[in-house]
Coordinates of C-alpha atoms and ligand atoms in Angstrom, one line a residue:
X199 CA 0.0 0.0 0.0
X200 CA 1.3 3.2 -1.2
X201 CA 2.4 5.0 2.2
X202 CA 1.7 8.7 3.1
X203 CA 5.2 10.3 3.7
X204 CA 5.6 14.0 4.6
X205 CA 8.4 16.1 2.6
X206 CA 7.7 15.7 -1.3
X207 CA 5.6 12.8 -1.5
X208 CA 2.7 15.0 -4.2
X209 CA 0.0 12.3 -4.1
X210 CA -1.4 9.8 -1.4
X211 CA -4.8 8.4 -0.8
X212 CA -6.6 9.7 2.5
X213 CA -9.7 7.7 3.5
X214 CA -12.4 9.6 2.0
X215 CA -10.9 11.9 -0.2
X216 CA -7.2 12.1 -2.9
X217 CA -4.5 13.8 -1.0
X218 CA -1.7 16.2 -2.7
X219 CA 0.9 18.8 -2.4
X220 CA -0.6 22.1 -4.5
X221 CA 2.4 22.2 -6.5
X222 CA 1.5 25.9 -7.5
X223 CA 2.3 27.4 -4.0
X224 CA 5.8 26.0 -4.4
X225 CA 8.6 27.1 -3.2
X226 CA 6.7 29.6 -0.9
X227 CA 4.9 27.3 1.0
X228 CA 4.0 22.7 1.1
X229 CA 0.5 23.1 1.3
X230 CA -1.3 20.0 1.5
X231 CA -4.9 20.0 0.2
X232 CA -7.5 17.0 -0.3
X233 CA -9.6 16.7 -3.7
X234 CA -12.8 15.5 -2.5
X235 CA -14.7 15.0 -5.2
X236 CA -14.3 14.3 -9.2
X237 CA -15.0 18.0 -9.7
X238 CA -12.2 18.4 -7.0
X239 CA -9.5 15.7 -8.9
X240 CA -10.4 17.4 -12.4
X241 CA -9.4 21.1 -10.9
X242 CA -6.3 20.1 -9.6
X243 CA -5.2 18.4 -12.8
X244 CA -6.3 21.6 -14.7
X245 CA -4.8 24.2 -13.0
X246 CA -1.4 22.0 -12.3
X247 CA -1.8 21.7 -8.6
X248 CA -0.9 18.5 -9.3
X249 CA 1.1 17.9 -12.5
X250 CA 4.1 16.2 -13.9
X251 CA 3.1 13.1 -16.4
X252 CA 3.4 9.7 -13.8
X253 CA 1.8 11.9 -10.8
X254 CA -1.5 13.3 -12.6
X255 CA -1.6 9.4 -13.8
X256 CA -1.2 8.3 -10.1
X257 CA -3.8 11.1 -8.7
X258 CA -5.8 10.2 -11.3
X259 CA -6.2 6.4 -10.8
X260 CA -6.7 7.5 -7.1
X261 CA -9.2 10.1 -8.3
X262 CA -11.2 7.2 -10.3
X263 CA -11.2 4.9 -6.7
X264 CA -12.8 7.7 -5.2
X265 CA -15.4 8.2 -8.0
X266 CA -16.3 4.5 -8.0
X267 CA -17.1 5.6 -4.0
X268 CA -19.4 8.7 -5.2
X269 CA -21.0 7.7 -7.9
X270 CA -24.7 6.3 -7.3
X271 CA -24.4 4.4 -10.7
X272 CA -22.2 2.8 -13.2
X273 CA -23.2 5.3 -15.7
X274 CA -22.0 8.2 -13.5
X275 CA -18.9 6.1 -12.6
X276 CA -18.0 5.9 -16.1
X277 CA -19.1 9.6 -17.1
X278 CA -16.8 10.9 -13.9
X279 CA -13.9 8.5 -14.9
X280 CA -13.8 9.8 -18.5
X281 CA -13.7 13.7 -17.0
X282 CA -10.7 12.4 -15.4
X283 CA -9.3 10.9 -18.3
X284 CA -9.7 14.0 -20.1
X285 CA -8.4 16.4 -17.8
X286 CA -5.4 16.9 -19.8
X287 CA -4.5 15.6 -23.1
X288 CA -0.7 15.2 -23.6
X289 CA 1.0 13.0 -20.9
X290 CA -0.5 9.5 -21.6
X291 CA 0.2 8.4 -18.5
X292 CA -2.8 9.6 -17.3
X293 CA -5.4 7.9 -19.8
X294 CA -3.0 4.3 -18.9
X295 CA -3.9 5.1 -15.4
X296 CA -7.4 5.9 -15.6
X297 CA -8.1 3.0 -18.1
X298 CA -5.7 0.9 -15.7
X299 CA -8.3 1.3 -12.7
X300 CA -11.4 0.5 -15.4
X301 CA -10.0 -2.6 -16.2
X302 CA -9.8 -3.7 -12.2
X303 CA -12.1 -5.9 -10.3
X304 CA -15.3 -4.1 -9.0
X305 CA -14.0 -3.1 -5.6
X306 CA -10.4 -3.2 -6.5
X307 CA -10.1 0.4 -7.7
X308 CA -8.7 1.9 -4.7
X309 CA -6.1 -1.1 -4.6
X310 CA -5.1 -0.8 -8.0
X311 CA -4.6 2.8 -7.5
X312 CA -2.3 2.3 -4.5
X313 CA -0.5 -0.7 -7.2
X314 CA 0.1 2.3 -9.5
X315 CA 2.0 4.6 -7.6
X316 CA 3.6 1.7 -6.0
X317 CA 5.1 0.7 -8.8
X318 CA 5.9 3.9 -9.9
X319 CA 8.2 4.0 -6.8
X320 CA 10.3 0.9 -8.6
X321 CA 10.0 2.0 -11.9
X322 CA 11.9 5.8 -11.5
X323 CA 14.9 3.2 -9.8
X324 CA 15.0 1.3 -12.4
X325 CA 15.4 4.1 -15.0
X326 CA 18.1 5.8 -12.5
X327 CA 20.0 2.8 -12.2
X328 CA 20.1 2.2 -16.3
X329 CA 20.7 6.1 -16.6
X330 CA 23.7 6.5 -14.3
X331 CA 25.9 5.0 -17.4
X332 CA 25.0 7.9 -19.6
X333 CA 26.7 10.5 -17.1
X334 CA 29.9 11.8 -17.1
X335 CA 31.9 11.4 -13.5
X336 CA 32.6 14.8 -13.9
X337 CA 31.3 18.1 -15.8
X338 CA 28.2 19.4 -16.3
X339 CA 24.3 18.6 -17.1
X340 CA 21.2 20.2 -18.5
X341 CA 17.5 19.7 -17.4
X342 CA 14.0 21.2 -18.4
X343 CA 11.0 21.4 -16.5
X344 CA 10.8 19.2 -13.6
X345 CA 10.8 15.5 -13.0
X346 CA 11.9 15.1 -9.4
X347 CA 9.7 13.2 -6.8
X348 CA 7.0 15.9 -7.5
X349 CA 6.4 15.1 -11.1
X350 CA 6.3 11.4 -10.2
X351 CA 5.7 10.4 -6.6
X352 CA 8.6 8.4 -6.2
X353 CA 12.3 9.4 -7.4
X354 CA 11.7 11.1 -10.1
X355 CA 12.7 10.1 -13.9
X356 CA 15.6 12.9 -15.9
X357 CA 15.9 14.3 -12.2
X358 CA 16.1 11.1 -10.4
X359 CA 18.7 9.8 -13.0
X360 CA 21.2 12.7 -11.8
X361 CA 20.6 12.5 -8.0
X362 CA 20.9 8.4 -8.4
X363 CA 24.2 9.5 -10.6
X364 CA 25.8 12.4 -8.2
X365 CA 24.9 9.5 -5.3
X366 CA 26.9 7.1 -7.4
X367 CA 30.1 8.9 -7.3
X368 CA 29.8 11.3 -10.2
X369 CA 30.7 14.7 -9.7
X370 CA 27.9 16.3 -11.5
X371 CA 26.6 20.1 -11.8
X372 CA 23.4 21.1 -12.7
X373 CA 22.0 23.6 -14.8
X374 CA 18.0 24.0 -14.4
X375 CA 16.0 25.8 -17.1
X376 CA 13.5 28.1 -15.3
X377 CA 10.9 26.5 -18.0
X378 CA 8.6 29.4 -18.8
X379 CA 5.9 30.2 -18.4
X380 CA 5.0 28.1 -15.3
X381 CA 8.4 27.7 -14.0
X382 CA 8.7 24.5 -13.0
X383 CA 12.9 24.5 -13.2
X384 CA 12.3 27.3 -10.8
X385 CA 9.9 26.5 -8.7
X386 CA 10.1 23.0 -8.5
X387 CA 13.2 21.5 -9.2
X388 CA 15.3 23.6 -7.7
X389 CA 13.7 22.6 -4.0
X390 CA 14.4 18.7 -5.2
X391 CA 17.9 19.6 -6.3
X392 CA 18.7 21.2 -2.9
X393 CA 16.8 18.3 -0.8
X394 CA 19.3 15.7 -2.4
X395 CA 22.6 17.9 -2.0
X396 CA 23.3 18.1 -6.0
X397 CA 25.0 21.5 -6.8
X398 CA 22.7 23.4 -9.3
X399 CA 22.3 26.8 -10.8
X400 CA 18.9 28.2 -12.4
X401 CA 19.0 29.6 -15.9
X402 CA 16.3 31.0 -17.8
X403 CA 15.5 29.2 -20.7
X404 CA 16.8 31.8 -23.0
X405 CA 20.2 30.9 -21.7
X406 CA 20.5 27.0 -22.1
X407 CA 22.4 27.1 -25.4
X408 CA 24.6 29.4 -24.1
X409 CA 25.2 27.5 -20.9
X410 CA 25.8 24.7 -23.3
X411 CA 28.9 26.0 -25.0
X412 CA 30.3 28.5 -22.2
X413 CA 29.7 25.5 -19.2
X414 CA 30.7 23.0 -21.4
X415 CA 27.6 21.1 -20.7
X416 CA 28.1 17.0 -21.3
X417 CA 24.7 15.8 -21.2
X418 CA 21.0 17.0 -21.2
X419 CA 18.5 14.8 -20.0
X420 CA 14.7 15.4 -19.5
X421 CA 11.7 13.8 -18.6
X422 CA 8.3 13.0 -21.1
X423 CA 4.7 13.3 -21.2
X424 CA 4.3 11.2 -24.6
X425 CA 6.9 8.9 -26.3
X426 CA 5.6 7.1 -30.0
X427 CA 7.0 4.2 -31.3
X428 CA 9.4 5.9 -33.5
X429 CA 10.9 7.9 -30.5
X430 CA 9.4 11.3 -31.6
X431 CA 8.6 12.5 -28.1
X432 CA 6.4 15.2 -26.4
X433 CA 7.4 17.1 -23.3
X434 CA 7.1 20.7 -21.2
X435 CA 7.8 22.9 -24.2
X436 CA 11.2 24.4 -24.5
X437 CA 12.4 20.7 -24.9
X438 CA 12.5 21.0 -29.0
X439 CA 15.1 23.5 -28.7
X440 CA 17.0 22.1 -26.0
X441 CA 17.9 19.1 -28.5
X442 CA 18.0 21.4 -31.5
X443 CA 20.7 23.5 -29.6
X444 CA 22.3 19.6 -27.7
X445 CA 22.5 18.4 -31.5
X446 CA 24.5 21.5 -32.6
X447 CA 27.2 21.2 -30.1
X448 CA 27.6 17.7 -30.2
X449 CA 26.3 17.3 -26.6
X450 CA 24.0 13.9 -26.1
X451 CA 20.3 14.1 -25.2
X452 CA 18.5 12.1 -23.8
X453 CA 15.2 10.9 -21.9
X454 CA 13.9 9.5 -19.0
X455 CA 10.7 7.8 -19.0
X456 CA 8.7 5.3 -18.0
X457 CA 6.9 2.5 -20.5
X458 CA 3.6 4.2 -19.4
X459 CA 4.5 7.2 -21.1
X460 CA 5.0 5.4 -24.4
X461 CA 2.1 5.6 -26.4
X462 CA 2.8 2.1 -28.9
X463 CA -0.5 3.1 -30.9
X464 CA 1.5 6.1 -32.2
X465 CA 3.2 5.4 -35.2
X466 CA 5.7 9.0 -35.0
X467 CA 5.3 12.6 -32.9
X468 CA 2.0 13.9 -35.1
X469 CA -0.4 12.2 -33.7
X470 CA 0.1 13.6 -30.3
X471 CA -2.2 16.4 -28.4
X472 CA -0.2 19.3 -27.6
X473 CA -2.0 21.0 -25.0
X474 CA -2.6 24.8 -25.6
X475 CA -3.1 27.1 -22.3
X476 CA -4.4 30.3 -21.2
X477 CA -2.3 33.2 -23.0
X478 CA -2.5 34.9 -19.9
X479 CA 0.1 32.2 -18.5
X480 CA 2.2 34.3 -20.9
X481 CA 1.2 37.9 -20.9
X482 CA 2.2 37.8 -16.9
X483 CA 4.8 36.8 -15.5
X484 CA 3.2 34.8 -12.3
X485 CA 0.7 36.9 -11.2
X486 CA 2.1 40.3 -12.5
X487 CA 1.3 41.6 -15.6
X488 CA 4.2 41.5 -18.0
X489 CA 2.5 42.4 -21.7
X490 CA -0.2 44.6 -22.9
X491 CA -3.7 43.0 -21.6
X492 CA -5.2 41.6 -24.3
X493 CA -1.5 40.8 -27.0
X494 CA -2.1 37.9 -28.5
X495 CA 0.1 35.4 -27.3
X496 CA 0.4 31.5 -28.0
X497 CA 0.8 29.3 -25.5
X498 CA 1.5 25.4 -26.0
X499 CA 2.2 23.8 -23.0
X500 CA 4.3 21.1 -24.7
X501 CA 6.4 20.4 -27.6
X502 CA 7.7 17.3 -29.9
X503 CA 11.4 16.3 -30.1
X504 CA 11.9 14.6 -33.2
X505 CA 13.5 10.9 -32.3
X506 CA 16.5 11.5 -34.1
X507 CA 17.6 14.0 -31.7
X508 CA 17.5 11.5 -29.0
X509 CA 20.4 9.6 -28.3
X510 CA 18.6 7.3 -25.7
X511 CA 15.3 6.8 -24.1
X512 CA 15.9 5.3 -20.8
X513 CA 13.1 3.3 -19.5
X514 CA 12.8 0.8 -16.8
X515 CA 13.6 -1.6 -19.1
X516 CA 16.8 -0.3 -20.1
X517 CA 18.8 1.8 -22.5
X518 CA 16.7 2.5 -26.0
X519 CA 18.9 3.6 -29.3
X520 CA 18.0 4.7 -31.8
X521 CA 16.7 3.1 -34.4
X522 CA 13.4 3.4 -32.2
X523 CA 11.0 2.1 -34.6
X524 CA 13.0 -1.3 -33.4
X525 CA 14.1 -0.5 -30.2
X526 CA 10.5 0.9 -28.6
X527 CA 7.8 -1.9 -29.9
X528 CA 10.7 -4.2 -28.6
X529 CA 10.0 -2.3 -25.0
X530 CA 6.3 -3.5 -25.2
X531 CA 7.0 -7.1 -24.9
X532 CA 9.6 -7.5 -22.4
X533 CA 8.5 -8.9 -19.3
X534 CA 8.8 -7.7 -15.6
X535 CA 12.1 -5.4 -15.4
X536 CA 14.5 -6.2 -13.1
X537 CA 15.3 -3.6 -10.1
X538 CA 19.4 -3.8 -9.8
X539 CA 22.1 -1.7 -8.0
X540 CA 20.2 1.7 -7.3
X541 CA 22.2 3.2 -4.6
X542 CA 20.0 4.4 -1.8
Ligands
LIG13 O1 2.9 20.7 -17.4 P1 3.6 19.8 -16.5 O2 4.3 20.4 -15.4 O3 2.7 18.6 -16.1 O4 4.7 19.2 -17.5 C1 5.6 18.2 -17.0 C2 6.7 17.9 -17.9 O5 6.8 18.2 -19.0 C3 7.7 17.0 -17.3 O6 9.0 17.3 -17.7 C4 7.2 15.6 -17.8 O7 5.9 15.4 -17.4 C5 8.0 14.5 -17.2 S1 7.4 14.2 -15.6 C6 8.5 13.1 -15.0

């Protein structure tokens, strides 16, 4: 049973209601807040209270246990799981989840929620441990967005990989992109960075390619919200560029996933939702106005990375290389993966 722990644990069940860390009042304050309904689960989703691609799927599959509690009939069971589902329309982990708790016995929902995050738990070791490889012992590293133990709710994928990788011995430095417009480097991974002791500076976005030459950065490595099966892959937007500026200066790039955030159905990066947000997320600048009310402004909350930028996709399986359209559909039938060497 998935267990209720207090620093950056973002999701646990409470026993009549979803618990979770509102992700939007960080770094200023942890405030813990309980969705108590579906309407409660969708909002939080939404408005990124709760975000990050394995967490929303985590909070979601505990959001469909609690419907199956609320709802006087299958019909509004199945209406309230599909809100859920639909939430937001990028990271695929949380469709997996939702349809993941559908598929479970009548009754079971609240157990296969807790199996869900659970594994979770395993699966970011797994990746860390098959990451560490890909690091330098020394020099520095590049990340967007975040995917520490908030986007995940267990060690975290791209962020996870360096912490397991500094713990390992490897003397690594990282540079976090502030990740505009919701600042998720800034807000968010920065506090994970400085809970595991791994020396970091923030950068805004604008500044990663020139980080990239003048640090002599060795590696980026970010998270995903939606791989396909030929490796194009969708994540927090700013990524595209991050690999267009990696491929120019010869640095690798790679990322850390789960197999529940490859979407096999997807034959290459088109078929993919990108979701678009309120301009206003642009035209201020957190809550103070930063543009003339009312410029238009385009907001996409996420981005494709075309496969062949990627020089690995590191699952809990292992180490994926390109070509993908062998490597990935080759992730879908392996059995169990194996849990080996993760330093504590
Ligand atoms: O909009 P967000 O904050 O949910 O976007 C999250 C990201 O893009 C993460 O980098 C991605 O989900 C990987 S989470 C381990």
């Amino acid at each position: 049973m998935a267990a209720k722990s207090p620093e950056l644990v973002p999701v646990w069940w409470e026993v009549d209601a979803v618990g979770y860390i509102d992700q939007r009042r960080l770094p200023a304050s942890i405030l813990r807040a309980r969705a108590e309904s579906v309407d409660d689960v969708v909002a939080a989703i939404a408005s990124l209270a709760v975000r990050g691609a394995p967490c929303i799927g985590a909070f979601g599959a505990y959001g469909v246990a609690l419907a199956r509690r609320q709802s006087p009939s299958d019909e509004a069971f199945a209406s309230a799981a599909a809100r859920i589902r639909a939430a937001r329309p990028t990271a695929v982990n949380l469709s997996w989840a939702v349809d993941r708790v559908l598929a479970a016995e009548r009754g079971e929902e609240l157990a296969e929620a807790h199996a869900i995050l659970d594994e979770q738990r395993m699966v970011d070791r797994a990746i860390a441990d098959h990451a560490i490889p890909l690091f330098p012992n020394t020099g520095a590293v590049l990340t967007h967005c975040n995917t520490g133990p908030l986007a995940t709710g267990g060690f975290g994928t791209a962020l996870g990989a360096i912490v397991a990788a500094a713990r390992a011995g490897k003397r690594l430095h990282v540079y976090v992109d502030e990740t505009r417009p919701l600042l998720q480097g800034a807000r968010l991974t920065t506090v994970e960075l400085a809970a595991a002791g791994v020396p970091a500076t923030l950068i805004v976005d604008g500044a990663a390619a020139a980080t990239m030459r003048t640090k002599r950065v060795m590696a980026v490595i970010v998270g995903a919200d939606r791989i396909a099966a030929n490796g194009d892959t969708a994540n927090k937007i700013g990524t595209y560029g991050l690999a267009v500026a990696a491929a120019h200066h010869a640095i690798p790039f790679y990322v850390a996933a789960p197999r529940s955030t490859i979407d096999f159905s997807l034959a290459d990066g088109d078929g993919i939702a990108i979701e678009e947000r309120d301009p206003d997320e642009v035209r201020a600048f957190r809550s103070a106005q930063a543009a003339p009310e009312g410029f238009d402004a385009y907001n996409p909350a996420f981005d494709v990375t075309p496969g062949h930028l990627i020089a690995a996709i590191v699952t809990e399986y292992g180490v994926a290389r390109p070509p993908y359209v062998e490597s990935i559909p080759d992730i879908a039938t392996r059995p169990r993966f194996a849990l080996v060497n993760v330093p504590a």
